[in-house]
CSV table of C-alpha atoms and ligand atoms in Angstrom, one decimal:
chain,number,residue,atom,x,y,z
R,1,MET,CA,-6.2,6.8,-56.8
R,2,ARG,CA,-2.5,6.6,-55.9
R,3,ASN,CA,-2.8,10.1,-54.4
R,4,VAL,CA,-5.8,9.1,-52.3
R,5,ILE,CA,-3.8,6.1,-50.9
R,6,LEU,CA,-0.8,8.3,-50.3
R,7,ILE,CA,-2.9,11.0,-48.5
R,8,SER,CA,-4.6,8.3,-46.4
R,9,LEU,CA,-1.3,6.9,-45.5
R,10,ILE,CA,0.0,10.3,-44.4
R,11,LEU,CA,-3.1,11.0,-42.3
R,12,LEU,CA,-2.7,7.6,-40.7
R,13,LEU,CA,0.9,8.3,-39.8
R,14,LEU,CA,-0.1,11.7,-38.5
R,15,GLY,CA,-2.8,10.1,-36.4
R,16,CYS,CA,-0.3,7.7,-34.9
R,17,SER,CA,2.1,10.4,-34.0
R,18,ARG,CA,-0.7,12.2,-32.1
R,19,THR,CA,-0.9,9.0,-30.0
R,20,PRO,CA,2.6,8.6,-28.7
R,21,GLN,CA,3.1,5.1,-27.4
R,22,SER,CA,4.3,5.8,-23.9
R,23,GLU,CA,2.8,8.8,-22.0
R,24,SER,CA,3.0,9.7,-18.3
R,25,VAL,CA,1.1,12.1,-16.1
R,26,ASP,CA,1.7,13.0,-12.5
R,27,LEU,CA,-1.2,13.5,-10.0
R,28,TYR,CA,-0.5,14.8,-6.5
R,29,VAL,CA,-2.6,13.0,-4.0
R,30,PHE,CA,-2.4,11.3,-0.6
R,31,GLY,CA,0.6,13.5,0.1
R,32,THR,CA,2.6,11.8,-2.7
R,33,MET,CA,3.0,11.9,-6.4
R,34,VAL,CA,1.1,9.3,-8.4
R,35,THR,CA,2.4,8.7,-11.9
R,36,ILE,CA,0.2,7.1,-14.5
R,37,THR,CA,1.9,5.8,-17.5
R,38,THR,CA,0.1,4.3,-20.4
R,39,TRP,CA,1.3,2.6,-23.5
R,40,GLY,CA,-0.4,3.0,-26.9
R,41,ALA,CA,-3.6,4.4,-25.5
R,42,PRO,CA,-5.8,6.6,-27.6
R,43,SER,CA,-5.5,10.1,-26.3
R,44,GLU,CA,-9.2,10.8,-25.7
R,45,ALA,CA,-9.8,7.6,-23.7
R,46,ARG,CA,-6.6,8.3,-21.8
R,47,GLN,CA,-7.5,11.8,-20.9
R,48,GLN,CA,-11.0,10.8,-19.7
R,49,ALA,CA,-9.6,8.0,-17.6
R,50,ILE,CA,-7.0,10.2,-16.0
R,51,ALA,CA,-9.6,12.9,-15.2
R,52,GLU,CA,-11.8,10.2,-13.6
R,53,ILE,CA,-8.9,8.7,-11.6
R,54,ASN,CA,-7.9,12.2,-10.4
R,55,GLN,CA,-11.5,12.8,-9.2
R,56,THR,CA,-11.7,9.4,-7.5
R,57,PHE,CA,-8.3,9.9,-5.8
R,58,GLN,CA,-9.3,13.3,-4.4
R,59,GLN,CA,-12.6,11.8,-3.1
R,60,MET,CA,-10.8,8.9,-1.4
R,61,HIS,CA,-8.3,11.3,0.1
R,62,ARG,CA,-11.2,13.4,1.7
R,63,ASP,CA,-13.4,10.4,2.7
R,64,TRP,CA,-10.7,8.0,4.0
R,65,HIS,CA,-8.4,10.5,5.8
R,66,ALA,CA,-7.8,9.3,9.4
R,67,TRP,CA,-7.5,12.8,11.0
R,68,GLU,CA,-8.6,15.5,8.6
R,69,PRO,CA,-12.3,16.2,8.9
R,70,GLY,CA,-14.3,13.8,6.7
R,71,ARG,CA,-16.3,10.6,6.7
R,72,LEU,CA,-13.7,8.4,8.4
R,73,VAL,CA,-13.2,10.9,11.2
R,74,GLU,CA,-17.0,11.0,11.7
R,75,ILE,CA,-17.1,7.2,11.9
R,76,ASN,CA,-14.2,7.2,14.4
R,77,ARG,CA,-16.0,9.8,16.5
R,78,ALA,CA,-19.2,7.7,16.6
R,79,ILE,CA,-17.2,4.5,17.5
R,80,ALA,CA,-15.5,6.4,20.4
R,81,ALA,CA,-19.0,7.6,21.6
R,82,GLY,CA,-20.4,4.1,21.5
R,83,GLU,CA,-22.9,5.1,18.8
R,84,GLU,CA,-24.0,3.3,15.6
R,85,ILE,CA,-23.3,5.0,12.4
R,86,THR,CA,-24.2,4.6,8.7
R,87,VAL,CA,-21.2,3.7,6.6
R,88,PRO,CA,-20.9,4.3,2.9
R,89,ALA,CA,-20.3,1.3,0.6
R,90,ASP,CA,-16.6,2.2,-0.1
R,91,ILE,CA,-15.7,2.4,3.6
R,92,ALA,CA,-17.8,-0.7,4.4
R,93,GLY,CA,-15.7,-2.5,1.7
R,94,LEU,CA,-12.4,-1.3,3.3
R,95,ILE,CA,-13.6,-2.6,6.7
R,96,THR,CA,-14.7,-6.0,5.5
R,97,ARG,CA,-11.6,-6.6,3.4
R,98,SER,CA,-9.4,-5.4,6.3
R,99,GLN,CA,-11.1,-7.8,8.7
R,100,ARG,CA,-10.0,-10.7,6.4
R,101,LEU,CA,-6.5,-9.4,6.1
R,102,TYR,CA,-6.4,-8.8,9.9
R,103,THR,CA,-7.2,-12.5,10.6
R,104,GLN,CA,-4.8,-13.8,7.9
R,105,SER,CA,-2.0,-11.7,9.3
R,106,GLU,CA,-2.7,-12.9,12.9
R,107,GLY,CA,-3.6,-9.4,13.8
R,108,LEU,CA,-0.3,-7.8,12.7
R,109,PHE,CA,-2.1,-5.8,10.0
R,110,ASN,CA,-4.6,-4.0,12.2
R,111,PRO,CA,-6.2,-0.8,10.9
R,112,ALA,CA,-8.1,-0.4,14.2
R,113,ILE,CA,-4.9,1.0,15.8
R,114,GLY,CA,-5.6,4.7,15.0
R,115,GLY,CA,-5.6,5.5,18.7
R,116,LEU,CA,-2.0,4.1,19.1
R,117,LEU,CA,-0.8,5.9,15.9
R,118,ASN,CA,-2.3,9.1,17.4
R,119,LEU,CA,-0.5,8.5,20.7
R,120,TRP,CA,2.8,8.2,18.9
R,121,GLY,CA,2.1,11.4,16.9
R,122,PHE,CA,1.9,9.7,13.5
R,123,GLN,CA,-1.6,11.1,12.7
R,124,SER,CA,-0.1,14.3,11.5
R,125,SER,CA,1.4,15.7,8.3
R,126,GLU,CA,4.4,17.0,10.3
R,127,ARG,CA,7.2,14.8,11.6
R,128,PRO,CA,6.4,14.2,15.3
R,129,ASN,CA,9.0,15.4,17.8
R,130,GLY,CA,9.5,15.2,21.6
R,131,PRO,CA,9.5,12.3,23.9
R,132,PRO,CA,7.6,9.1,23.0
R,133,PRO,CA,4.4,8.4,24.9
R,134,SER,CA,4.8,6.9,28.4
R,135,ARG,CA,4.8,3.2,29.0
R,136,GLU,CA,1.6,3.6,31.0
R,137,GLU,CA,-0.2,5.3,28.1
R,138,ILE,CA,1.0,2.5,25.7
R,139,ASP,CA,0.1,-0.2,28.1
R,140,ARG,CA,-3.4,1.3,28.6
R,141,TRP,CA,-3.9,1.2,24.8
R,142,VAL,CA,-2.6,-2.4,24.6
R,143,ALA,CA,-5.0,-3.4,27.4
R,144,SER,CA,-7.9,-1.8,25.5
R,145,ALA,CA,-7.1,-4.2,22.6
R,146,PRO,CA,-8.9,-2.7,19.7
R,147,HIS,CA,-9.2,-5.0,16.7
R,148,MET,CA,-11.1,-5.4,13.5
R,149,ASP,CA,-13.3,-8.3,14.6
R,150,GLN,CA,-15.0,-5.9,17.1
R,151,LEU,CA,-16.7,-4.2,14.2
R,152,GLU,CA,-19.9,-5.4,12.7
R,153,ILE,CA,-21.8,-4.0,9.7
R,154,ALA,CA,-25.5,-4.8,9.3
R,155,ASN,CA,-27.7,-3.1,6.7
R,156,GLY,CA,-25.1,-0.4,6.2
R,157,GLN,CA,-24.9,0.4,9.9
R,158,LEU,CA,-21.6,0.0,11.7
R,159,ARG,CA,-21.3,-0.8,15.3
R,160,SER,CA,-18.2,-1.5,17.4
R,161,SER,CA,-18.1,-3.6,20.6
R,162,ASN,CA,-15.0,-1.7,21.6
R,163,THR,CA,-14.9,2.1,21.9
R,164,ALA,CA,-11.1,2.1,21.6
R,165,VAL,CA,-11.3,1.1,17.9
R,166,GLN,CA,-10.1,4.0,15.7
R,167,LEU,CA,-9.8,3.2,12.0
R,168,ASP,CA,-6.7,4.3,10.1
R,169,PHE,CA,-6.2,2.8,6.7
R,170,GLY,CA,-2.7,4.2,6.1
R,171,ALA,CA,-1.3,0.7,5.5
R,172,PHE,CA,-4.0,-0.3,2.9
R,173,ALA,CA,-5.6,2.7,1.2
R,174,LYS,CA,-2.9,3.4,-1.4
R,175,GLY,CA,-3.1,-0.2,-2.6
R,176,VAL,CA,-6.9,0.0,-2.9
R,177,ALA,CA,-6.6,3.3,-4.7
R,178,VAL,CA,-4.1,1.9,-7.2
R,179,ASP,CA,-6.4,-1.0,-7.9
R,180,GLU,CA,-9.3,1.4,-8.5
R,181,ALA,CA,-7.2,3.5,-10.9
R,182,ILE,CA,-6.4,0.3,-12.9
R,183,ALA,CA,-10.1,-0.6,-12.9
R,184,ILE,CA,-10.9,2.8,-14.3
R,185,LEU,CA,-8.2,2.6,-17.0
R,186,ARG,CA,-9.6,-0.8,-18.1
R,187,ARG,CA,-13.1,0.6,-18.2
R,188,TYR,CA,-11.8,3.0,-20.8
R,189,GLY,CA,-10.2,0.1,-22.8
R,190,ILE,CA,-6.7,0.8,-21.6
R,191,GLU,CA,-4.9,-2.5,-21.1
R,192,ASN,CA,-1.2,-1.4,-20.9
R,193,ALA,CA,-0.4,0.9,-18.0
R,194,ILE,CA,1.4,1.5,-14.7
R,195,VAL,CA,-0.1,3.3,-11.7
R,196,ASN,CA,2.9,4.2,-9.5
R,197,GLY,CA,2.5,6.0,-6.1
R,198,GLY,CA,6.0,6.8,-4.8
R,199,GLY,CA,7.4,3.4,-5.9
R,200,ASP,CA,4.3,1.3,-4.9
R,201,LEU,CA,2.6,0.3,-8.1
R,202,ARG,CA,0.4,-1.9,-10.2
R,203,ALA,CA,1.3,-2.7,-13.8
R,204,ILE,CA,-1.0,-4.2,-16.4
R,205,GLY,CA,-0.2,-5.4,-19.9
R,206,SER,CA,3.2,-4.5,-21.2
R,207,LYS,CA,5.3,-1.7,-22.9
R,208,GLY,CA,4.7,-2.8,-26.4
R,209,ASP,CA,6.7,-6.0,-27.0
R,210,LYS,CA,8.6,-5.6,-23.7
R,211,PRO,CA,7.6,-6.0,-20.1
R,212,TRP,CA,7.4,-3.0,-17.8
R,213,ARG,CA,10.7,-2.5,-15.9
R,214,VAL,CA,10.3,-1.2,-12.4
R,215,GLY,CA,12.7,-0.3,-9.6
R,216,ILE,CA,12.5,-1.1,-5.9
R,217,ARG,CA,13.6,1.8,-3.7
R,218,HIS,CA,16.8,1.4,-1.7
R,219,PRO,CA,15.8,1.0,2.0
R,220,GLN,CA,18.4,3.4,3.2
R,221,GLY,CA,18.2,6.6,1.3
R,222,GLU,CA,18.2,7.3,-2.3
R,223,GLY,CA,18.5,5.1,-5.4
R,224,VAL,CA,17.3,1.7,-6.5
R,225,LEU,CA,18.0,-1.5,-4.6
R,226,ALA,CA,16.8,-3.9,-7.3
R,227,ALA,CA,14.9,-4.0,-10.5
R,228,LEU,CA,12.3,-6.4,-12.0
R,229,ASP,CA,10.2,-6.9,-15.0
R,230,VAL,CA,6.5,-7.0,-14.7
R,231,SER,CA,3.8,-7.8,-17.3
R,232,GLY,CA,0.3,-9.1,-17.3
R,233,ASP,CA,-1.1,-7.8,-14.0
R,234,GLU,CA,1.0,-7.4,-11.0
R,235,SER,CA,1.5,-5.1,-8.0
R,236,VAL,CA,4.8,-4.3,-6.2
R,237,PHE,CA,4.5,-2.7,-2.8
R,238,THR,CA,7.3,-1.8,-0.4
R,239,SER,CA,6.8,-0.9,3.3
R,240,GLY,CA,9.8,0.9,4.7
R,241,ASN,CA,10.3,1.4,8.4
R,242,TYR,CA,12.7,4.2,7.4
R,243,GLU,CA,10.1,6.3,5.7
R,244,ARG,CA,8.5,8.1,8.7
R,245,TYR,CA,9.6,8.2,12.3
R,246,ARG,CA,9.5,10.2,15.4
R,247,GLU,CA,12.9,11.4,16.7
R,248,HIS,CA,13.9,12.2,20.3
R,249,GLU,CA,17.4,12.6,21.8
R,250,GLY,CA,18.9,10.8,18.9
R,251,VAL,CA,16.5,7.8,19.0
R,252,ARG,CA,14.3,7.1,16.0
R,253,TYR,CA,10.8,5.6,16.6
R,254,PRO,CA,9.6,4.4,13.2
R,255,HIS,CA,5.9,4.6,12.1
R,256,ILE,CA,5.0,0.9,11.7
R,257,LEU,CA,3.7,-0.2,15.1
R,258,ASP,CA,3.4,-3.7,16.6
R,259,PRO,CA,-0.2,-4.0,17.9
R,260,ARG,CA,0.9,-6.7,20.4
R,261,ASN,CA,3.1,-4.3,22.5
R,262,GLY,CA,2.2,-0.9,21.1
R,263,MET,CA,5.8,-0.2,20.1
R,264,PRO,CA,7.5,0.7,16.8
R,265,VAL,CA,8.8,-2.3,15.0
R,266,GLU,CA,12.6,-2.7,15.2
R,267,GLY,CA,15.0,-4.8,13.2
R,268,VAL,CA,13.3,-4.6,9.8
R,269,THR,CA,14.2,-2.0,7.3
R,270,SER,CA,11.9,-2.9,4.4
R,271,VAL,CA,9.6,-5.5,2.9
R,272,THR,CA,8.7,-5.7,-0.7
R,273,VAL,CA,5.7,-7.9,-1.8
R,274,LEU,CA,4.6,-8.9,-5.3
R,275,HIS,CA,0.9,-9.8,-5.7
R,276,ALA,CA,-1.7,-9.3,-8.4
R,277,ASN,CA,-3.9,-7.2,-6.1
R,278,GLY,CA,-2.6,-3.9,-4.9
R,279,GLY,CA,-4.6,-3.7,-1.7
R,280,ILE,CA,-3.4,-7.2,-0.6
R,281,ALA,CA,0.2,-6.3,-1.5
R,282,ASP,CA,0.0,-3.1,0.5
R,283,ALA,CA,-1.5,-4.7,3.6
R,284,ALA,CA,0.9,-7.7,3.4
R,285,ALA,CA,4.0,-5.5,3.1
R,286,THR,CA,3.0,-3.7,6.3
R,287,ALA,CA,2.1,-6.9,8.1
R,288,LEU,CA,5.4,-8.6,7.1
R,289,VAL,CA,7.4,-5.7,8.5
R,290,VAL,CA,5.6,-6.3,11.9
R,291,ALA,CA,6.2,-10.1,11.5
R,292,GLY,CA,9.9,-9.5,11.2
R,293,VAL,CA,12.8,-11.8,10.5
R,294,THR,CA,11.3,-14.7,12.5
R,295,GLY,CA,7.7,-14.4,11.5
R,296,TRP,CA,7.5,-13.3,7.9
R,297,GLN,CA,7.5,-16.8,6.3
R,298,ARG,CA,4.5,-17.9,8.4
R,299,ILE,CA,2.5,-14.7,7.8
R,300,ALA,CA,3.3,-14.6,4.1
R,301,ALA,CA,2.0,-18.2,3.7
R,302,ARG,CA,-1.2,-17.4,5.6
R,303,MET,CA,-1.8,-14.3,3.5
R,304,GLY,CA,-1.1,-16.2,0.3
R,305,ILE,CA,1.9,-14.2,-0.7
R,306,GLU,CA,4.6,-16.1,-2.7
R,307,ALA,CA,7.0,-13.3,-3.6
R,308,VAL,CA,8.6,-11.5,-0.7
R,309,MET,CA,11.8,-9.7,0.0
R,310,LEU,CA,12.7,-8.5,3.5
R,311,VAL,CA,15.8,-6.4,4.3
R,312,ASP,CA,16.8,-6.3,8.0
R,313,ASP,CA,18.7,-3.6,9.8
R,314,ALA,CA,22.0,-5.3,9.2
R,315,GLY,CA,21.4,-5.2,5.5
R,316,THR,CA,20.7,-9.0,5.1
R,317,VAL,CA,18.1,-9.7,2.4
R,318,TYR,CA,15.7,-12.6,3.0
R,319,MET,CA,13.5,-13.7,0.1
R,320,THR,CA,11.3,-16.4,-1.3
R,321,PRO,CA,12.4,-18.3,-4.5
R,322,GLY,CA,9.4,-16.6,-6.2
R,323,MET,CA,11.1,-13.3,-5.6
R,324,GLN,CA,14.6,-14.4,-6.3
R,325,GLN,CA,13.6,-15.6,-9.8
R,326,ARG,CA,12.3,-12.2,-10.6
R,327,ILE,CA,14.7,-9.7,-9.2
R,328,GLU,CA,18.0,-8.2,-10.3
R,329,PHE,CA,20.1,-6.6,-7.6
R,330,THR,CA,22.0,-3.4,-8.3
R,331,ALA,CA,23.4,-2.7,-4.8
R,332,ILE,CA,23.5,-5.9,-2.7
R,333,PRO,CA,26.5,-8.3,-2.4
R,334,PRO,CA,25.2,-11.9,-3.0
R,335,ALA,CA,26.7,-13.0,0.4
R,336,ASN,CA,24.0,-11.0,2.1
R,337,ILE,CA,21.1,-12.8,0.4
R,338,ILE,CA,19.2,-15.6,2.1
R,339,THR,CA,16.5,-17.5,0.2
R,340,ALA,CA,13.7,-19.2,2.1
R,341,GLU,CA,10.4,-20.7,1.2
R,342,PRO,CA,7.3,-19.3,2.9
R,343,MET,CA,6.1,-22.0,5.3
R,344,ALA,CA,3.3,-24.2,4.2
R,345,ALA,CA,0.0,-22.4,5.1
R,346,ASN,CA,-1.0,-25.0,7.7
R,347,GLN,CA,2.3,-24.6,9.6
R,348,GLY,CA,1.2,-21.1,10.3
R,349,GLU,CA,-2.3,-21.9,11.5
R,350,LEU,CA,-3.2,-21.0,15.0
R,351,GLU,CA,-4.2,-23.7,17.4
B,1,AMP,P1,2.7,1.3,4.8
B,1,AMP,O1,3.6,2.4,4.3
B,1,AMP,O2,1.7,0.7,3.8
B,1,AMP,O3,3.5,0.2,5.5
B,1,AMP,O4,1.8,1.9,5.9
B,1,AMP,C1,2.3,2.5,7.1
B,1,AMP,C2,1.2,3.2,7.8
B,1,AMP,O5,0.2,2.2,8.3
B,1,AMP,C3,1.7,3.9,9.0
B,1,AMP,O6,2.1,5.2,8.8
B,1,AMP,C4,0.4,3.9,9.9
B,1,AMP,O7,-0.5,4.9,9.5
B,1,AMP,C5,-0.2,2.6,9.6
B,1,AMP,N1,0.2,1.4,10.4
B,1,AMP,C6,1.3,1.3,11.2
B,1,AMP,N2,1.4,0.1,11.8
B,1,AMP,C7,0.3,-0.6,11.4
B,1,AMP,C8,-0.2,-1.9,11.7
B,1,AMP,N3,0.5,-2.8,12.5
B,1,AMP,N4,-1.3,-2.3,11.1
B,1,AMP,C9,-2.0,-1.4,10.3
B,1,AMP,N5,-1.6,-0.2,10.0
B,1,AMP,C10,-0.4,0.3,10.5
B,2,MG,MG1,1.0,-1.2,3.4
């Protein structure tokens, strides 16, 4: 009998060692590395979930790409031709969710700006070079005023009242994809995990008896600006105006564009947002870069974002108390940190 107990115990221990507590896998998708880390997950469920996530990501990449041939490109072609087109449920979902976020952000998050992104050369896997588009071209785009409310979906059919609308979900898709990966992990019973796409992530559960610890990229160059603990269910998204840019005669034109004047945003280096939902965090981080030092509090309040950190070009850090409580800086002198509440939501309402 004692031997049976001993053998059972050994088998149990062997079983445990076959399920290491923390495991990571890298998937290459959306032109970036996505790392999926799980804690204490049974290996079969984990492998199945990762295979399904990989397949889902590849499909999103094909279907949601703004310039490589696929469903979104077909949709954009139909809009430009003034035609109605059938939209699959996933893209209809992206559109309707974006419409809400467009309104909440006072139009600063505007995935209808594909035409402008193309004009600036940002719809390319290469870094654009050469002179920026002319003022006339930019003004023509601004005058055509494409926006999300010009789209209407009825019975799965999409119609646009403006042929200048061109959809590009570059500011939103990664967040939605991270949410989908978390949903898949949960369907397989995995409750402790991080899905991390190049520093933008959603974390659920914890790392055993400790919270997950994550870093926020330094806006200028390599390294980590700050660290924070996350547990439960939370997303951390950073939009950096340093990440992609066009360069001509020593001038950099960064990739986040202000739909109001058609120009790259200046003055803001990065914005980090904490929110439960990855899609909302992603859209909000981009919108708050456009909102800038004078507008971020109003837009954050309207979008329901409580934890924000904005770093401006001078290296000054603005943040909400909700962020300050959470974050530990590794590279910022305290003199450069300004804490400010988001404005009450009604202060930001349009007339
Ligand atoms: P993110 O890294 O999430 O801030 O997304 C940046 C990408 O979003 C850019 O590379 C563009 O594809 C797109 N984008 C730029 N400006 C805007 C904007 N104002 N609204 C929506 N998408 C934008
Ligand atoms: Mg974004």
